[in-house]
């Protein structure tokens, strides 16, 4: 599913009349009618619906909805915020209509009979917000929130909650916190990211009245954003041919481990087996081999390495290499990683301590070291590792989370799986996928190793690196979500690993009850 940025939304608003002869007022009538329909479907009792109306088109959407609800004989009233005469042309037109219809209009919050209100619908401001929410609007929101609390009034937002940045999900102090947000065409990027996601509540997407994918085909700054969700995965996952045998399902090689850190490559290797790789080998430093052999599942083959040439020999007949889990941060290990990366051009998934060897890629001598590979490398850093790879603080990255991931993937020509909340998959061409699955129970050591093994297994089975990163990232979180319904936390990475196969079967043949 498409996720719209503020600029894309505004581009659609501009092109609708300019290029396609569709007056913005038509889109607004659609938007307002959709809002009214959703509210009417939820409405119960005899109390009123109060529209908080700013003087822009966001407010105007609400005035349209008020008019439609009046036709359905649902009681409505309006609170006007801001100077109406300075409002947008469409706002002024809609305001004239509701006045002519005699809908009750308040200009002071003190005059509102709050005990008669069933729901508040916030149309104070939408994608037109510039900078921090202004003080007067914050004041109004604080009073409204407390009245809603006091009278158990449900809270709705139109398009995006007032105060939420439509692109980054950052929120101004005293932003409107909705139970539901009704948006048009597609979800805005800011309500897929935290904390904006928490302020939007349950997001309902309604049609816009214009084929916006066609409109966006000519959008120049075309770095698009999509939701990484089950519908996308169902288009990517391929059933297995009846004659598939282990030789056709590839061979994953995991290179990792160090004293006391055997679990990481082991979990990556086992996840590769559970995700369908034909064969999986885990190679660790010589002095760790015995420990690995005593712990690992029999389906995983084992090997050891001491030098780059050992790794080059091991990787020769493999489909994909997962490099880094538990590798450790010794100087000589970092040298082996850099020397190996300079010579090996096959499909590779870099994780964990492989990033230690790369250091500050954005500003250091490893900048661009992955650029000219025949298959873009897949990198799976968490926020802390990404901070080191970019030389930027975690806070700075989070303030512009999507763009930070996009810029890095383009600059380094890699497929970046940024394991934040939510995770992002950024492609070398700048396309971003925001993971729509995942939960807080995933915050345990080893989850990243399982993810590395899953992504590697899909590369091994013949998926393009982009596809493997998307499928692995979503299935990893989706499987954790399934476990999270029974245990909010406390399920283990190995629990995720052993369940992957049944989740894949369920997605490939929905009739199967897993
Ligand atoms: N394509 C679509 O999705 C459609 C969306 N519609 C709605 O239009 C709004 C955007 O309307 P716009 O007039 O551009 O801006 P707003 O109404 O969001 O806000 C303008 C209003 O806000 C004041 N303002 C600006 N910055 C701040 C601030 N930091 N603090 C307080 N106030 C601020 C500004 O002065 C103006 O008065 C979109 O969200 C949809 O709801 C169309 O109606 C249908 C098609
Ligand atoms: K709004």
XYZ file of C-alpha atoms and ligand atoms in Angstrom:
560
model
C 0.000 0.000 0.000
C 1.217 3.495 -0.863
C 2.194 5.825 1.980
C 1.947 9.532 1.080
C 4.269 12.318 2.146
C 3.004 15.843 2.746
C 4.572 17.018 -0.530
C 2.922 14.206 -2.517
C -0.455 15.048 -0.975
C -0.035 18.697 -1.818
C 1.124 17.809 -5.339
C -2.091 15.791 -5.852
C -4.136 18.738 -4.554
C -2.372 21.020 -7.060
C -2.500 18.716 -10.070
C -6.150 17.709 -9.605
C -7.530 21.018 -10.958
C -4.444 22.160 -12.894
C -3.780 19.028 -14.936
C -6.905 16.878 -14.713
C -9.626 19.478 -14.449
C -10.850 17.979 -11.183
C -11.712 20.887 -8.866
C -10.255 20.525 -5.372
C -13.780 21.132 -4.149
C -14.779 17.764 -5.649
C -12.033 16.005 -3.678
C -13.127 17.902 -0.594
C -16.756 16.852 -1.102
C -15.555 13.229 -1.381
C -13.392 13.617 1.714
C -16.145 15.211 3.770
C -18.733 12.705 2.619
C -16.386 9.843 3.554
C -15.858 11.335 7.009
C -19.625 11.624 7.474
C -20.169 8.022 6.335
C -17.586 6.603 8.747
C -18.980 8.637 11.656
C -22.567 7.653 10.821
C -21.550 3.984 10.820
C -20.074 4.358 14.318
C -22.696 6.783 15.652
C -25.009 5.701 18.419
C -27.264 7.467 20.897
C -28.640 10.985 20.468
C -25.732 13.235 21.374
C -24.059 15.637 18.951
C -20.907 15.455 16.856
C -18.681 18.519 17.356
C -16.413 19.587 14.486
C -13.302 21.565 15.445
C -12.669 23.611 12.319
C -9.473 25.429 11.401
C -9.700 27.922 8.528
C -7.868 25.775 5.949
C -9.052 22.919 3.801
C -8.640 20.467 6.670
C -11.302 22.435 8.512
C -13.356 22.661 5.347
C -13.395 18.845 5.080
C -15.092 18.840 8.463
C -17.701 21.412 7.437
C -18.594 19.229 4.443
C -18.984 16.265 6.797
C -21.207 18.297 9.141
C -23.506 19.141 6.239
C -23.730 15.461 5.166
C -24.487 14.328 8.737
C -27.238 16.915 9.017
C -28.875 15.255 6.021
C -28.741 11.965 7.956
C -30.407 13.818 10.838
C -27.436 13.270 13.139
C -27.028 16.341 15.392
C -23.887 18.333 14.606
C -22.259 21.564 15.781
C -19.088 23.413 14.897
C -16.331 25.197 16.816
C -14.521 27.722 14.603
C -10.837 28.291 15.307
C -8.852 31.139 13.749
C -9.857 34.098 11.640
C -12.477 32.855 9.193
C -12.100 35.775 6.835
C -8.435 34.829 6.390
C -9.353 31.245 5.552
C -8.902 29.382 2.281
C -11.449 30.039 -0.461
C -12.902 26.543 -0.102
C -13.168 26.981 3.636
C -15.104 30.214 3.197
C -17.478 28.574 0.722
C -18.156 25.686 3.109
C -18.574 28.051 6.049
C -21.207 30.000 4.110
C -23.139 26.794 3.416
C -23.215 25.589 7.037
C -24.262 29.054 8.194
C -27.102 29.084 5.659
C -28.169 25.652 6.906
C -28.331 26.998 10.463
C -25.810 24.559 11.940
C -24.814 25.720 15.455
C -21.446 27.466 15.387
C -19.374 28.266 18.509
C -16.407 30.621 18.631
C -15.733 30.094 22.339
C -15.050 26.697 23.938
C -16.836 27.906 27.080
C -20.152 28.010 25.214
C -20.018 24.385 24.094
C -22.477 22.054 25.951
C -19.838 19.316 26.369
C -22.202 16.930 28.158
C -24.264 16.731 24.924
C -21.294 15.757 22.714
C -20.739 12.148 21.548
C -17.625 12.723 19.421
C -15.161 15.493 18.599
C -13.860 15.581 15.017
C -10.581 17.504 14.746
C -10.174 19.456 11.523
C -7.976 22.159 13.031
C -5.041 21.498 10.767
C -3.827 18.778 8.414
C -0.953 18.650 5.949
C -0.789 22.446 5.908
C 1.051 22.644 9.244
C 4.259 24.631 9.071
C 6.727 24.300 11.916
C 5.700 23.855 15.553
C 2.007 24.035 16.445
C 1.113 27.618 17.363
C 0.354 28.382 21.010
C -3.312 29.328 20.531
C -4.047 26.035 18.819
C -2.212 24.131 21.570
C -4.399 25.839 24.163
C -7.578 24.826 22.343
C -6.363 21.223 22.000
C -5.528 20.971 25.713
C -8.990 22.164 26.717
C -10.709 19.865 24.220
C -8.649 16.844 25.343
C -9.593 17.447 28.992
C -13.301 17.838 28.143
C -13.180 14.635 26.109
C -11.595 12.923 29.106
C -14.209 14.327 31.476
C -17.234 13.408 29.335
C -15.812 10.236 27.685
C -16.099 11.807 24.255
C -14.530 9.859 21.375
C -11.818 11.707 19.465
C -11.447 11.674 15.683
C -8.990 13.436 13.402
C -9.387 14.371 9.752
C -6.449 13.364 7.531
C -3.758 13.693 10.237
C -3.975 14.732 13.902
C -3.191 18.407 14.539
C 0.448 18.745 15.561
C 1.744 15.544 13.962
C 4.416 16.113 11.314
C 2.993 14.453 8.188
C 6.432 13.167 7.092
C 8.460 12.398 10.190
C 5.795 11.507 12.747
C 7.273 14.018 15.179
C 4.636 15.612 17.383
C 4.409 19.131 18.801
C 3.702 19.385 22.504
C -0.128 19.309 23.014
C -0.805 17.628 19.688
C -4.280 16.175 19.296
C -4.408 12.524 20.372
C -7.125 10.763 18.372
C -8.840 7.400 18.832
C -9.416 7.303 15.066
C -7.976 9.146 12.062
C -9.864 9.208 8.756
C -7.470 9.897 5.882
C -7.857 10.129 2.127
C -6.249 8.209 -0.722
C -3.461 6.695 1.366
C -2.027 6.856 4.873
C 0.332 9.734 5.511
C 3.932 8.780 6.334
C 3.831 10.605 9.679
C 1.138 8.317 11.112
C 3.163 5.172 10.307
C 6.072 6.391 12.438
C 6.304 6.961 16.176
C 5.130 8.927 18.058
C 2.742 10.115 15.303
C 1.407 6.567 15.018
C 0.257 6.674 18.640
C -1.488 10.036 18.131
C -3.449 8.804 15.104
C -5.122 5.855 16.807
C -6.867 3.505 14.370
C -6.331 4.845 10.833
C -9.196 4.515 8.328
C -8.269 5.154 4.675
C -11.048 6.359 2.361
C -10.924 6.990 -1.419
C -9.847 10.419 -2.553
C -11.778 10.632 -5.819
C -8.751 10.867 -8.086
C -6.452 8.022 -9.343
C -3.522 9.425 -7.409
C -1.022 6.780 -8.626
C -1.477 8.211 -12.128
C -1.079 11.744 -10.799
C 2.146 10.781 -8.975
C 3.688 9.221 -12.102
C 4.990 12.684 -13.024
C 6.001 13.654 -9.524
C 9.638 14.682 -9.791
C 10.860 14.193 -6.233
C 9.788 10.623 -6.702
C 11.280 8.887 -3.708
C 8.248 6.897 -2.810
C 7.254 5.170 0.388
C 5.188 1.985 0.736
C 3.802 -0.083 3.583
C 5.568 -3.417 4.105
C 2.445 -5.455 4.723
C 0.876 -8.810 4.090
C -0.568 -7.762 0.719
C 2.895 -6.902 -0.580
C 4.392 -10.155 0.710
C 1.625 -12.202 -0.905
C 2.711 -10.731 -4.260
C 6.375 -11.573 -3.613
C 6.230 -15.044 -2.015
C 6.327 -17.791 -4.636
C 5.006 -21.346 -4.144
C 7.692 -23.995 -4.522
C 7.790 -26.103 -7.679
C 6.960 -29.747 -7.110
C 10.419 -30.781 -8.333
C 12.336 -28.452 -6.033
C 15.156 -30.299 -4.314
C 17.753 -29.096 -1.851
C 20.153 -28.297 -4.679
C 17.597 -25.852 -6.094
C 16.973 -24.168 -2.793
C 20.444 -22.817 -2.452
C 23.101 -22.931 0.215
C 23.518 -20.328 2.950
C 26.914 -19.773 4.525
C 26.980 -17.998 7.879
C 30.374 -16.618 8.949
C 30.463 -15.465 12.559
C 31.017 -16.428 16.139
C 33.751 -15.849 18.663
C 34.456 -17.125 22.143
C 31.256 -16.876 24.184
C 29.273 -15.708 21.110
C 28.363 -18.953 19.359
C 24.608 -18.423 19.750
C 24.435 -15.635 17.136
C 25.719 -17.591 14.080
C 23.925 -20.672 15.375
C 20.531 -18.903 15.466
C 21.186 -17.353 12.048
C 22.018 -20.787 10.644
C 18.991 -22.475 12.178
C 16.683 -19.687 10.945
C 18.093 -20.244 7.461
C 17.100 -23.925 7.659
C 13.617 -23.118 8.978
C 13.141 -20.519 6.210
C 13.722 -23.073 3.482
C 17.363 -22.842 2.386
C 18.372 -26.114 0.710
C 21.561 -26.321 2.733
C 23.094 -24.213 5.494
C 26.672 -24.093 6.744
C 27.865 -22.139 9.778
C 31.602 -21.386 9.931
C 33.263 -20.109 13.100
C 36.895 -19.455 14.168
C 38.847 -22.691 14.778
C 38.747 -22.405 18.567
C 34.913 -22.180 18.578
C 34.184 -25.149 16.308
C 33.800 -27.768 19.018
C 31.317 -25.644 20.981
C 29.279 -25.007 17.834
C 29.193 -28.680 16.904
C 27.908 -29.591 20.367
C 25.013 -27.087 20.205
C 23.799 -26.711 16.636
C 20.832 -28.614 15.117
C 21.962 -31.572 12.944
C 20.526 -29.983 9.752
C 23.217 -27.272 9.947
C 26.647 -28.181 8.589
C 29.666 -26.748 10.393
C 33.105 -25.497 9.371
C 35.886 -23.289 10.714
C 38.101 -20.518 9.340
C 41.322 -18.804 10.295
C 41.968 -16.445 7.383
C 40.424 -14.636 4.418
C 41.535 -17.422 2.085
C 39.701 -19.955 4.288
C 36.533 -17.841 3.924
C 37.076 -17.491 0.170
C 37.305 -21.293 -0.079
C 34.183 -21.800 2.039
C 32.084 -19.288 0.073
C 32.956 -20.720 -3.367
C 29.947 -23.062 -3.761
C 27.458 -21.046 -1.656
C 24.440 -18.985 -2.829
C 24.692 -16.314 -0.177
C 26.917 -15.275 2.699
C 25.679 -13.930 6.039
C 28.683 -12.184 7.575
C 28.903 -10.857 11.103
C 26.704 -12.528 13.740
C 28.760 -12.786 16.931
C 32.000 -12.189 15.028
C 33.438 -10.002 17.760
C 35.400 -6.775 17.554
C 39.019 -7.847 17.528
C 41.210 -5.736 15.240
C 42.357 -8.776 13.244
C 38.716 -9.836 12.672
C 37.896 -6.363 11.351
C 40.857 -6.625 8.964
C 39.643 -10.024 7.702
C 36.169 -8.551 7.056
C 37.503 -5.554 5.106
C 39.946 -7.667 3.100
C 37.176 -10.157 2.314
C 34.662 -7.452 1.284
C 37.238 -6.030 -1.097
C 37.461 -9.352 -2.967
C 34.066 -11.131 -2.644
C 31.326 -9.947 -5.028
C 28.585 -12.502 -4.351
C 25.252 -11.912 -2.593
C 25.921 -10.908 0.994
C 23.991 -10.037 4.154
C 26.024 -7.905 6.572
C 25.037 -7.829 10.213
C 26.258 -7.061 13.711
C 30.050 -7.028 14.055
C 30.620 -6.739 10.306
C 29.488 -3.135 10.841
C 32.203 -2.726 13.455
C 34.772 -3.346 10.752
C 33.078 -0.789 8.450
C 33.152 1.968 11.077
C 31.740 5.375 10.099
C 30.970 4.635 6.423
C 29.449 8.021 5.729
C 32.623 9.900 6.634
C 35.375 7.275 6.805
C 37.580 5.375 4.383
C 34.964 2.633 3.922
C 32.598 5.162 2.294
C 31.469 3.597 -0.993
C 33.269 0.300 -0.354
C 30.040 -1.606 -1.172
C 28.918 0.505 -4.100
C 30.164 -1.429 -7.104
C 28.858 -4.888 -6.230
C 26.900 -6.915 -8.802
C 24.305 -7.567 -6.094
C 23.700 -4.694 -3.664
C 24.783 -5.818 -0.205
C 21.989 -6.201 2.349
C 22.792 -4.462 5.656
C 20.721 -5.051 8.785
C 21.875 -2.581 11.460
C 19.890 -1.632 14.510
C 19.753 2.064 15.376
C 22.948 1.955 17.451
C 24.921 0.306 14.661
C 23.389 2.716 12.126
C 24.445 5.624 14.290
C 28.033 4.400 14.069
C 27.813 3.720 10.314
C 26.605 7.259 9.694
C 28.475 9.142 12.409
C 25.143 10.645 13.565
C 23.390 10.401 16.931
C 20.362 8.139 17.327
C 18.244 11.183 18.207
C 19.303 12.961 15.034
C 18.488 9.867 12.949
C 15.059 9.464 14.570
C 14.143 13.089 13.849
C 14.250 12.281 10.152
C 14.128 8.521 10.255
C 12.839 7.691 6.761
C 15.058 10.196 4.974
C 18.141 9.054 6.917
C 17.565 5.481 5.763
C 16.835 6.576 2.182
C 19.931 8.782 1.938
C 22.212 6.012 3.232
C 20.819 3.319 0.897
C 21.256 5.626 -2.118
C 24.715 6.853 -1.108
C 26.121 3.401 -0.306
C 24.060 1.564 -2.966
C 22.849 -1.022 -0.469
C 19.579 -2.601 0.642
C 19.270 -1.249 4.165
C 17.112 -3.010 6.769
C 17.084 -0.435 9.554
C 15.910 -2.248 12.680
C 14.229 0.641 14.421
C 10.614 1.008 15.568
C 9.156 0.422 13.044
C 11.786 -1.254 10.865
C 12.434 0.234 7.451
C 13.679 -1.375 4.242
C 15.432 1.186 2.035
C 16.383 0.246 -1.538
C 19.352 1.657 -3.489
C 16.912 3.618 -5.717
C 15.487 5.461 -2.713
C 12.236 3.527 -2.351
C 11.295 3.004 1.279
C 9.125 0.309 2.859
C 7.802 0.911 6.375
C 7.239 -2.359 8.245
C 3.592 -2.534 9.340
C 4.203 -5.600 11.574
C 6.248 -6.054 14.735
C 5.824 -5.606 18.478
C 7.768 -4.679 21.592
C 8.278 -8.342 22.521
C 10.891 -8.530 19.783
C 13.410 -6.545 21.798
C 15.530 -9.503 22.843
C 19.048 -10.612 21.919
C 19.121 -12.982 18.986
C 16.106 -11.594 17.118
C 18.499 -9.871 14.698
C 20.435 -13.103 14.127
C 17.221 -14.920 13.210
C 16.344 -12.082 10.809
C 19.766 -12.383 9.150
C 19.265 -16.123 8.699
C 15.768 -15.604 7.258
C 16.830 -12.960 4.724
C 19.831 -15.083 3.693
C 17.604 -18.128 3.159
C 15.372 -16.206 0.746
C 18.416 -15.046 -1.227
C 19.590 -18.684 -1.244
C 16.217 -19.742 -2.676
C 16.591 -17.408 -5.617
C 14.796 -14.211 -4.546
C 16.322 -10.879 -5.596
C 18.093 -9.164 -2.714
C 15.333 -6.493 -2.509
C 12.644 -9.184 -2.315
C 14.559 -11.291 0.200
C 15.020 -8.277 2.504
C 11.312 -7.384 2.282
C 10.043 -10.939 2.752
C 12.460 -11.720 5.575
C 11.806 -8.463 7.434
C 8.030 -8.750 7.251
C 7.807 -12.503 7.990
C 10.142 -12.094 10.960
C 7.873 -9.429 12.503
C 4.625 -11.058 11.403
C 5.682 -14.351 12.999
C 6.604 -12.464 16.179
C 3.176 -10.790 16.108
C 1.545 -14.213 15.958
C 3.580 -15.265 19.010
C 2.847 -11.924 20.670
C -0.880 -12.673 20.704
C -0.175 -15.442 23.221
C 2.806 -13.888 25.038
C 3.275 -10.119 25.015
C 6.964 -10.783 25.614
C 9.146 -13.673 26.715
C 8.918 -15.577 23.446
C 12.397 -16.298 22.077
C 14.119 -15.789 18.726
C 14.168 -19.581 18.398
C 10.370 -19.608 18.904
C 10.168 -17.254 15.905
C 12.590 -19.396 13.939
C 10.730 -22.686 14.321
C 7.411 -21.075 13.383
C 8.508 -19.401 10.130
C 7.682 -22.405 7.944
C 4.083 -22.644 9.095
C 3.563 -18.895 8.639
C 4.884 -19.153 5.056
C 2.504 -22.042 4.392
C -0.386 -20.030 5.790
C 0.412 -17.066 3.533
C 0.843 -19.259 0.475
C -2.340 -21.243 1.065
C -4.684 -19.176 3.269
C -7.035 -22.161 3.516
C -4.492 -23.934 5.755
C -5.223 -23.282 9.447
C -1.918 -23.044 11.144
N -5.467 15.325 -1.491
C -6.014 15.293 -0.296
O -5.657 14.459 0.565
C -7.031 16.314 0.064
C -6.876 16.955 1.279
N -7.689 17.926 1.696
C -7.545 18.511 3.011
O -6.691 19.644 2.874
C -5.838 19.648 4.023
C -4.706 20.579 3.768
O -5.339 21.851 3.710
P -4.506 23.214 3.733
O -5.471 24.286 3.496
O -3.336 23.060 2.824
O -3.900 23.329 5.202
P -4.529 22.995 6.613
O -6.016 23.091 6.580
O -3.932 21.696 7.052
O -3.915 24.141 7.533
C -3.867 25.444 7.062
C -4.150 26.369 8.236
O -3.284 26.042 9.322
C -2.584 27.224 9.742
N -1.258 26.789 10.222
C -0.164 26.487 9.470
N 0.860 26.105 10.285
C 0.382 26.158 11.544
C 0.945 25.874 12.816
N 2.226 25.450 12.949
N 0.182 26.044 13.948
C -1.105 26.472 13.825
N -1.720 26.763 12.636
C -0.962 26.609 11.520
C -2.539 28.085 8.517
O -2.419 29.428 8.899
C -3.877 27.798 7.895
O -4.842 28.581 8.522
C -5.506 18.207 4.194
O -4.969 17.886 5.435
C -6.874 17.554 3.973
O -7.618 17.485 5.164
C -8.715 18.441 0.778
O -9.737 19.052 1.397
C -9.268 17.292 -0.042
C -8.147 16.633 -0.826
K -6.498 17.201 11.338
